[in-house]
Tab-separated table of C-alpha atoms and ligand atoms in Angstrom:
chain	number	residue	atom	x	y	z
L	709	UNK	CA	4.119	16.020	-20.577
L	710	UNK	CA	1.699	15.100	-23.356
L	711	UNK	CA	-1.927	15.108	-22.241
L	712	UNK	CA	-3.428	11.640	-22.559
L	713	UNK	CA	-7.089	10.945	-23.181
L	714	UNK	CA	-8.361	8.033	-21.125
L	715	UNK	CA	-11.626	6.183	-21.509
L	716	UNK	CA	-12.883	4.184	-18.522
L	717	UNK	CA	-14.836	0.989	-19.174
L	718	UNK	CA	-16.672	-0.189	-16.052
L	719	UNK	CA	-17.804	2.737	-13.907
L	720	UNK	CA	-18.256	0.797	-10.648
L	721	UNK	CA	-16.482	1.729	-7.418
L	722	UNK	CA	-12.885	1.363	-8.640
L	723	UNK	CA	-13.708	2.737	-12.106
L	724	UNK	CA	-15.334	5.862	-10.623
L	725	UNK	CA	-12.442	6.371	-8.196
L	726	UNK	CA	-9.831	6.198	-10.954
L	727	UNK	CA	-11.953	8.243	-13.376
L	728	UNK	CA	-11.951	11.067	-10.805
L	729	UNK	CA	-8.183	10.601	-10.267
L	730	UNK	CA	-7.482	10.692	-14.025
L	731	UNK	CA	-9.618	13.805	-14.462
L	732	UNK	CA	-7.889	15.529	-11.540
L	733	UNK	CA	-4.451	14.646	-12.906
L	734	UNK	CA	-5.313	16.619	-16.044
L	735	UNK	CA	-6.323	13.819	-18.426
L	736	UNK	CA	-9.432	14.181	-20.550
L	737	UNK	CA	-11.480	11.347	-19.080
L	738	UNK	CA	-14.567	9.790	-20.649
L	739	UNK	CA	-16.794	7.050	-19.261
L	740	UNK	CA	-17.776	4.230	-21.594
L	741	UNK	CA	-21.293	3.164	-20.691
L	742	UNK	CA	-23.558	0.297	-21.756
L	743	UNK	CA	-25.105	0.656	-25.190
L	744	UNK	CA	-28.561	1.552	-23.774
L	745	UNK	CA	-27.224	4.491	-21.692
L	746	UNK	CA	-28.651	7.872	-22.736
L	747	UNK	CA	-26.663	10.431	-20.702
L	748	UNK	CA	-23.917	12.382	-22.518
L	749	UNK	CA	-22.446	13.541	-19.200
L	750	UNK	CA	-22.457	11.783	-15.837
L	751	UNK	CA	-21.748	13.103	-12.375
L	752	UNK	CA	-19.095	11.064	-10.560
L	753	UNK	CA	-19.258	11.577	-6.790
L	754	UNK	CA	-16.548	10.349	-4.448
L	755	UNK	CA	-17.002	10.617	-0.665
L	756	UNK	CA	-13.827	10.509	1.374
L	757	UNK	CA	-13.961	11.009	5.146
L	758	UNK	CA	-16.182	14.093	5.552
L	759	UNK	CA	-15.611	15.429	2.002
L	760	UNK	CA	-17.471	14.785	-1.205
L	761	UNK	CA	-15.896	15.542	-4.616
L	762	UNK	CA	-18.072	15.700	-7.694
L	763	UNK	CA	-17.129	16.023	-11.358
L	764	UNK	CA	-19.169	15.841	-14.548
L	765	UNK	CA	-17.516	13.564	-17.074
L	766	UNK	CA	-18.464	12.964	-20.701
L	767	UNK	CA	-19.979	9.545	-21.377
L	768	UNK	CA	-20.123	7.559	-24.615
L	769	UNK	CA	-21.490	4.200	-25.687
L	770	UNK	CA	-20.421	1.738	-28.366
L	771	UNK	CA	-22.763	3.511	-30.787
L	772	UNK	CA	-20.843	6.785	-30.656
L	773	UNK	CA	-18.077	7.804	-33.011
L	774	UNK	CA	-14.927	7.928	-30.913
L	775	UNK	CA	-11.257	7.049	-31.087
L	776	UNK	CA	-9.986	5.378	-27.972
L	777	UNK	CA	-6.215	5.546	-27.517
L	778	UNK	CA	-5.995	4.669	-23.776
L	779	UNK	CA	-8.570	2.429	-22.130
L	780	UNK	CA	-8.803	1.655	-18.418
L	781	UNK	CA	-10.865	-1.503	-17.840
L	782	UNK	CA	-12.418	-1.878	-14.376
L	783	UNK	CA	-15.264	-4.271	-15.116
L	784	UNK	CA	-15.810	-7.579	-13.371
L	785	UNK	CA	-13.348	-10.197	-14.633
L	786	UNK	CA	-16.064	-12.203	-16.426
L	787	UNK	CA	-17.227	-9.095	-18.353
L	788	UNK	CA	-13.835	-8.019	-19.724
L	789	UNK	CA	-13.845	-9.962	-22.981
L	790	UNK	CA	-17.450	-9.094	-23.946
L	791	UNK	CA	-17.159	-5.467	-22.843
L	792	UNK	CA	-13.959	-4.937	-24.884
L	793	UNK	CA	-15.477	-6.772	-27.877
L	794	UNK	CA	-18.444	-4.357	-27.734
L	795	UNK	CA	-16.178	-1.328	-28.282
L	796	UNK	CA	-13.393	-2.997	-30.319
L	797	UNK	CA	-14.402	-0.884	-33.367
L	798	UNK	CA	-13.609	2.291	-31.373
L	799	UNK	CA	-10.122	1.223	-30.299
L	800	UNK	CA	-7.093	2.695	-32.067
L	801	UNK	CA	-4.878	0.089	-33.657
L	802	UNK	CA	-2.290	0.075	-30.857
L	803	UNK	CA	-4.640	1.205	-28.117
L	804	UNK	CA	-3.194	0.996	-24.596
L	805	UNK	CA	-5.496	-1.190	-22.493
L	806	UNK	CA	-4.903	-1.173	-18.750
L	807	UNK	CA	-6.693	-3.991	-16.918
L	808	UNK	CA	-7.404	-3.118	-13.296
L	809	UNK	CA	-9.452	-6.208	-12.713
L	810	UNK	CA	-9.450	-9.123	-10.253
L	811	UNK	CA	-8.050	-12.493	-11.261
L	812	UNK	CA	-5.437	-13.501	-13.796
L	813	UNK	CA	-5.276	-14.716	-17.372
L	814	UNK	CA	-7.265	-11.834	-18.876
L	815	UNK	CA	-4.360	-10.004	-20.555
L	816	UNK	CA	-3.527	-13.145	-22.491
L	817	UNK	CA	-7.174	-13.624	-23.507
L	818	UNK	CA	-7.320	-10.039	-24.826
L	819	UNK	CA	-4.046	-10.372	-26.694
L	820	UNK	CA	-5.183	-13.666	-28.241
L	821	UNK	CA	-8.329	-11.966	-29.549
L	822	UNK	CA	-6.737	-8.582	-30.473
L	823	UNK	CA	-2.943	-9.089	-30.849
L	824	UNK	CA	-2.369	-5.436	-31.820
L	825	UNK	CA	-3.600	-4.042	-28.473
L	826	UNK	CA	-0.972	-2.793	-26.026
L	827	UNK	CA	-2.214	-4.538	-22.859
L	828	UNK	CA	-0.991	-3.718	-19.318
L	829	UNK	CA	-2.158	-5.036	-15.949
L	830	UNK	CA	-2.634	-3.441	-12.579
L	831	UNK	CA	-3.688	-4.316	-9.086
L	832	UNK	CA	-4.889	-1.988	-6.380
L	833	UNK	CA	-5.591	-2.112	-2.673
L	834	UNK	CA	-7.615	1.130	-2.768
L	835	UNK	CA	-10.825	0.439	-0.852
L	836	UNK	CA	-14.014	1.801	-2.420
L	837	UNK	CA	-17.643	0.779	-2.502
L	838	UNK	CA	-20.682	1.953	-4.405
L	839	UNK	CA	-23.428	3.974	-2.703
L	840	UNK	CA	-25.384	4.595	-5.938
L	841	UNK	CA	-24.391	4.491	-9.638
L	842	UNK	CA	-21.138	6.541	-9.992
L	843	UNK	CA	-21.502	7.613	-6.339
L	844	UNK	CA	-18.928	5.909	-4.187
L	845	UNK	CA	-17.228	5.997	-0.819
L	846	UNK	CA	-13.430	5.892	-0.876
L	847	UNK	CA	-13.103	3.923	2.358
L	848	UNK	CA	-9.378	3.214	2.495
L	849	UNK	CA	-6.299	4.504	0.738
L	850	UNK	CA	-4.102	1.814	-0.760
L	851	UNK	CA	-1.394	1.144	-3.283
L	852	UNK	CA	-1.713	0.632	-7.029
L	853	UNK	CA	0.853	-1.348	-9.014
L	854	UNK	CA	0.950	-1.283	-12.788
L	855	UNK	CA	3.145	-3.251	-15.162
L	856	UNK	CA	3.391	-5.629	-18.052
L	857	UNK	CA	4.795	-9.121	-17.965
L	858	UNK	CA	8.484	-8.981	-18.928
L	859	UNK	CA	8.621	-5.158	-19.250
L	860	UNK	CA	11.090	-3.470	-16.900
L	861	UNK	CA	10.691	0.152	-17.992
L	862	UNK	CA	7.503	2.149	-17.542
L	863	UNK	CA	5.968	3.521	-20.768
L	864	UNK	CA	5.656	7.294	-21.274
L	865	UNK	CA	1.932	7.359	-20.402
L	866	UNK	CA	2.689	6.030	-16.903
L	867	UNK	CA	4.262	9.405	-15.909
L	868	UNK	CA	0.757	10.815	-15.462
L	869	UNK	CA	-0.410	7.919	-13.303
L	870	UNK	CA	1.772	9.024	-10.396
L	871	UNK	CA	-0.712	11.879	-10.034
L	872	UNK	CA	-3.813	9.747	-10.462
L	873	UNK	CA	-3.587	8.198	-6.984
L	874	UNK	CA	-1.431	8.993	-3.961
L	875	UNK	CA	0.480	5.774	-4.235
L	876	UNK	CA	0.973	4.346	-7.713
L	877	UNK	CA	4.076	2.428	-8.784
L	878	UNK	CA	5.396	0.830	-11.924
L	879	UNK	CA	6.060	-2.814	-11.056
L	880	UNK	CA	8.604	-4.584	-13.254
L	881	UNK	CA	7.436	-7.883	-11.729
L	882	UNK	CA	3.698	-7.335	-12.077
L	883	UNK	CA	3.030	-11.091	-12.434
L	884	UNK	CA	4.220	-11.614	-8.849
L	885	UNK	CA	1.992	-8.756	-7.620
L	886	UNK	CA	-1.019	-10.162	-9.490
L	887	UNK	CA	-0.287	-13.669	-8.229
L	888	UNK	CA	0.027	-12.431	-4.649
L	889	UNK	CA	-3.406	-10.758	-4.886
L	890	UNK	CA	-4.831	-13.886	-6.546
L	891	UNK	CA	-3.444	-16.097	-3.760
L	892	UNK	CA	-5.037	-13.919	-1.055
L	893	UNK	CA	-8.348	-13.736	-2.943
L	894	UNK	CA	-8.386	-17.559	-3.414
L	895	UNK	CA	-8.535	-17.887	0.360
L	896	UNK	CA	-10.568	-14.949	1.686
L	897	UNK	CA	-13.183	-14.506	-1.039
L	898	UNK	CA	-14.782	-17.979	-1.340
L	899	UNK	CA	-14.624	-18.677	2.409
L	900	UNK	CA	-16.369	-15.407	3.317
L	901	UNK	CA	-18.872	-15.893	0.477
L	902	UNK	CA	-19.755	-19.460	1.560
L	903	UNK	CA	-19.974	-18.655	5.265
L	904	UNK	CA	-21.654	-15.262	4.803
L	905	UNK	CA	-19.132	-13.604	7.095
L	906	UNK	CA	-16.995	-10.478	7.190
L	907	UNK	CA	-13.281	-10.957	6.553
L	908	UNK	CA	-12.387	-10.624	10.260
L	909	UNK	CA	-14.369	-13.737	11.221
L	910	UNK	CA	-11.845	-15.874	9.344
L	911	UNK	CA	-9.423	-15.122	12.186
L	912	UNK	CA	-11.933	-15.409	15.028
L	913	UNK	CA	-13.814	-18.640	14.355
L	914	UNK	CA	-11.596	-21.695	15.002
L	915	UNK	CA	-13.186	-23.866	12.262
L	916	UNK	CA	-12.688	-21.070	9.716
L	917	UNK	CA	-9.164	-20.459	10.990
L	918	UNK	CA	-8.191	-24.051	10.253
L	919	UNK	CA	-9.714	-23.813	6.754
L	920	UNK	CA	-7.595	-20.686	6.165
L	921	UNK	CA	-4.507	-22.615	7.324
L	922	UNK	CA	-5.181	-25.591	5.032
L	923	UNK	CA	-5.861	-23.311	2.061
L	924	UNK	CA	-2.707	-21.293	2.721
L	925	UNK	CA	-0.663	-24.526	2.617
L	926	UNK	CA	-2.272	-25.654	-0.639
L	927	UNK	CA	-1.997	-22.244	-2.345
L	928	UNK	CA	1.620	-21.868	-1.147
L	929	UNK	CA	2.576	-25.231	-2.691
L	930	UNK	CA	1.062	-24.222	-6.032
L	931	UNK	CA	2.629	-20.737	-5.828
L	932	UNK	CA	6.099	-22.196	-5.250
L	933	UNK	CA	5.752	-24.639	-8.148
L	934	UNK	CA	4.469	-21.830	-10.398
L	935	UNK	CA	7.642	-19.805	-9.744
L	936	UNK	CA	6.292	-17.479	-7.041
L	937	UNK	CA	8.431	-18.672	-4.122
L	938	UNK	CA	8.439	-15.262	-2.412
L	939	UNK	CA	4.615	-15.229	-2.406
L	940	UNK	CA	4.616	-18.814	-1.028
L	941	UNK	CA	7.107	-17.980	1.757
L	942	UNK	CA	5.029	-15.100	3.101
L	943	UNK	CA	1.508	-16.258	2.252
L	944	UNK	CA	0.307	-17.015	5.794
L	945	UNK	CA	1.397	-13.685	7.319
L	946	UNK	CA	0.145	-11.850	4.209
L	947	UNK	CA	-3.303	-13.453	4.454
L	948	UNK	CA	-3.462	-12.802	8.226
L	949	UNK	CA	-2.457	-9.169	7.603
L	950	UNK	CA	-5.166	-8.673	4.943
L	951	UNK	CA	-7.785	-10.311	7.185
L	952	UNK	CA	-6.811	-8.030	10.090
L	953	UNK	CA	-6.578	-4.925	7.876
L	954	UNK	CA	-9.965	-5.535	6.222
L	955	UNK	CA	-11.713	-7.174	9.210
L	956	UNK	CA	-14.929	-5.164	8.752
L	957	UNK	CA	-15.103	-5.684	4.977
L	958	UNK	CA	-17.594	-7.854	3.204
L	959	UNK	CA	-15.420	-9.343	0.461
L	960	UNK	CA	-16.329	-8.670	-3.155
L	961	UNK	CA	-17.386	-12.306	-3.595
L	962	UNK	CA	-19.620	-12.203	-0.518
L	963	UNK	CA	-21.258	-9.059	-1.956
L	964	UNK	CA	-21.777	-10.784	-5.317
L	965	UNK	CA	-23.273	-13.898	-3.694
L	966	UNK	CA	-25.536	-11.828	-1.407
L	967	UNK	CA	-26.882	-9.923	-4.437
L	968	UNK	CA	-27.385	-13.123	-6.440
L	969	UNK	CA	-24.794	-11.979	-9.001
L	970	UNK	CA	-22.218	-13.984	-10.886
L	971	UNK	CA	-18.922	-14.287	-8.980
L	972	UNK	CA	-15.328	-14.003	-10.207
L	973	UNK	CA	-14.458	-17.480	-8.869
L	974	UNK	CA	-13.483	-18.833	-12.328
L	975	UNK	CA	-10.834	-16.098	-12.669
L	976	UNK	CA	-9.559	-16.542	-9.101
L	977	UNK	CA	-9.686	-20.150	-7.808
L	978	UNK	CA	-10.473	-21.376	-11.343
L	979	UNK	CA	-7.261	-19.814	-12.683
L	980	UNK	CA	-5.228	-21.238	-9.790
L	981	UNK	CA	-6.704	-24.695	-10.460
L	982	UNK	CA	-5.741	-24.494	-14.151
L	983	UNK	CA	-2.144	-23.728	-13.151
L	984	UNK	CA	-2.163	-26.526	-10.520
L	985	UNK	CA	-3.443	-28.992	-13.120
L	986	UNK	CA	-0.726	-27.988	-15.631
L	987	UNK	CA	1.849	-28.546	-12.896
L	988	UNK	CA	0.298	-31.846	-11.781
L	989	UNK	CA	-0.404	-30.614	-8.239
L	990	UNK	CA	-3.599	-31.771	-6.520
L	991	UNK	CA	-5.663	-28.902	-5.091
L	992	UNK	CA	-8.673	-30.501	-3.350
L	993	UNK	CA	-9.432	-27.541	-1.054
L	994	UNK	CA	-9.548	-25.053	-3.921
L	995	UNK	CA	-11.566	-27.447	-6.085
L	996	UNK	CA	-14.104	-27.934	-3.328
L	997	UNK	CA	-14.491	-24.150	-2.879
L	998	UNK	CA	-14.955	-23.655	-6.624
L	999	UNK	CA	-17.598	-26.387	-6.783
L	1000	UNK	CA	-19.426	-25.112	-3.704
L	1001	UNK	CA	-19.559	-21.567	-5.101
L	1002	UNK	CA	-20.776	-22.871	-8.473
L	1003	UNK	CA	-23.386	-25.136	-6.869
L	1004	UNK	CA	-24.623	-22.767	-4.186
L	1005	UNK	CA	-28.348	-22.293	-3.919
L	1006	UNK	CA	-29.450	-19.089	-5.689
Q	2252	PAF	O1	-12.004	-8.988	-3.150
Q	2252	PAF	C1	-11.945	-8.417	-2.051
Q	2252	PAF	O2	-12.947	-8.199	-1.348
Q	2252	PAF	C2	-10.589	-7.907	-1.574
Q	2252	PAF	O3	-9.637	-8.189	-2.558
Q	2252	PAF	C3	-10.113	-8.448	-0.221
Q	2252	PAF	C4	-8.644	-8.207	-0.075
Q	2252	PAF	C5	-10.405	-9.915	-0.068
Q	2252	PAF	C6	-10.710	-7.645	0.897
Q	2252	PAF	O4	-12.077	-7.772	1.063
């Protein structure tokens, strides 16, 4: 198998986890850091149960001379466009760009701006959080799905990805997988962020439980109309399962709100609302969540 060189843009928890996985699978793996970063090598540390793995990976910035042929993007959704624009001069003409990012609509945005890029999407349920820069805890093993809208067959580079994580699949219906994750995030993320609670409380508190129910109904109606009937049919049990399985988690949006950072709401509920509007479906619960997150006190 041909060795592939991957660059990783966005060395947060998921970026660090996959950078280690890529390195271990035999790929030459380089971190792409912000333009003011000085280090030429960075230690990536991943704690898993009682073990800690550490590797030193080369790091570049937009000011370096480099050719990027395969780029994994693990930034926040709202940073994707600017972060890719910052290194666009380093990308090979038909560079493979794999977006492992929350939300939907980003592949289209990238292809509109750079039609020659070979953009793929992924979604993962690997659980990881940051302890310090490039030092993370891999808290829960999950599944990673990769695909491209309308593409049944996996490309040659995907062969290596089966060794990057324990459970990585090519998904010929990646849009459904991304939509399913979006639907779950539309419900859990803003509610936990607004109420300052862990995911599990959404199943324990009766007022929150009824908000989950109402949101599930609204998101299921939009999902069905958008062509994702299977997601709609199973949305309630799926959401309950994620809440139970991640009961102790502080959702990513709650973490962003607690740290006073921008949230990904525009790429999650905002994207769903755009689709609902195109389909002429009212979505008052989602609209109210979006507005409350936007208008929250700093
Ligand atoms: O964004 C998140 O935090 C996660 O996707 C999820 C599933 C809501 C668990 O916390």
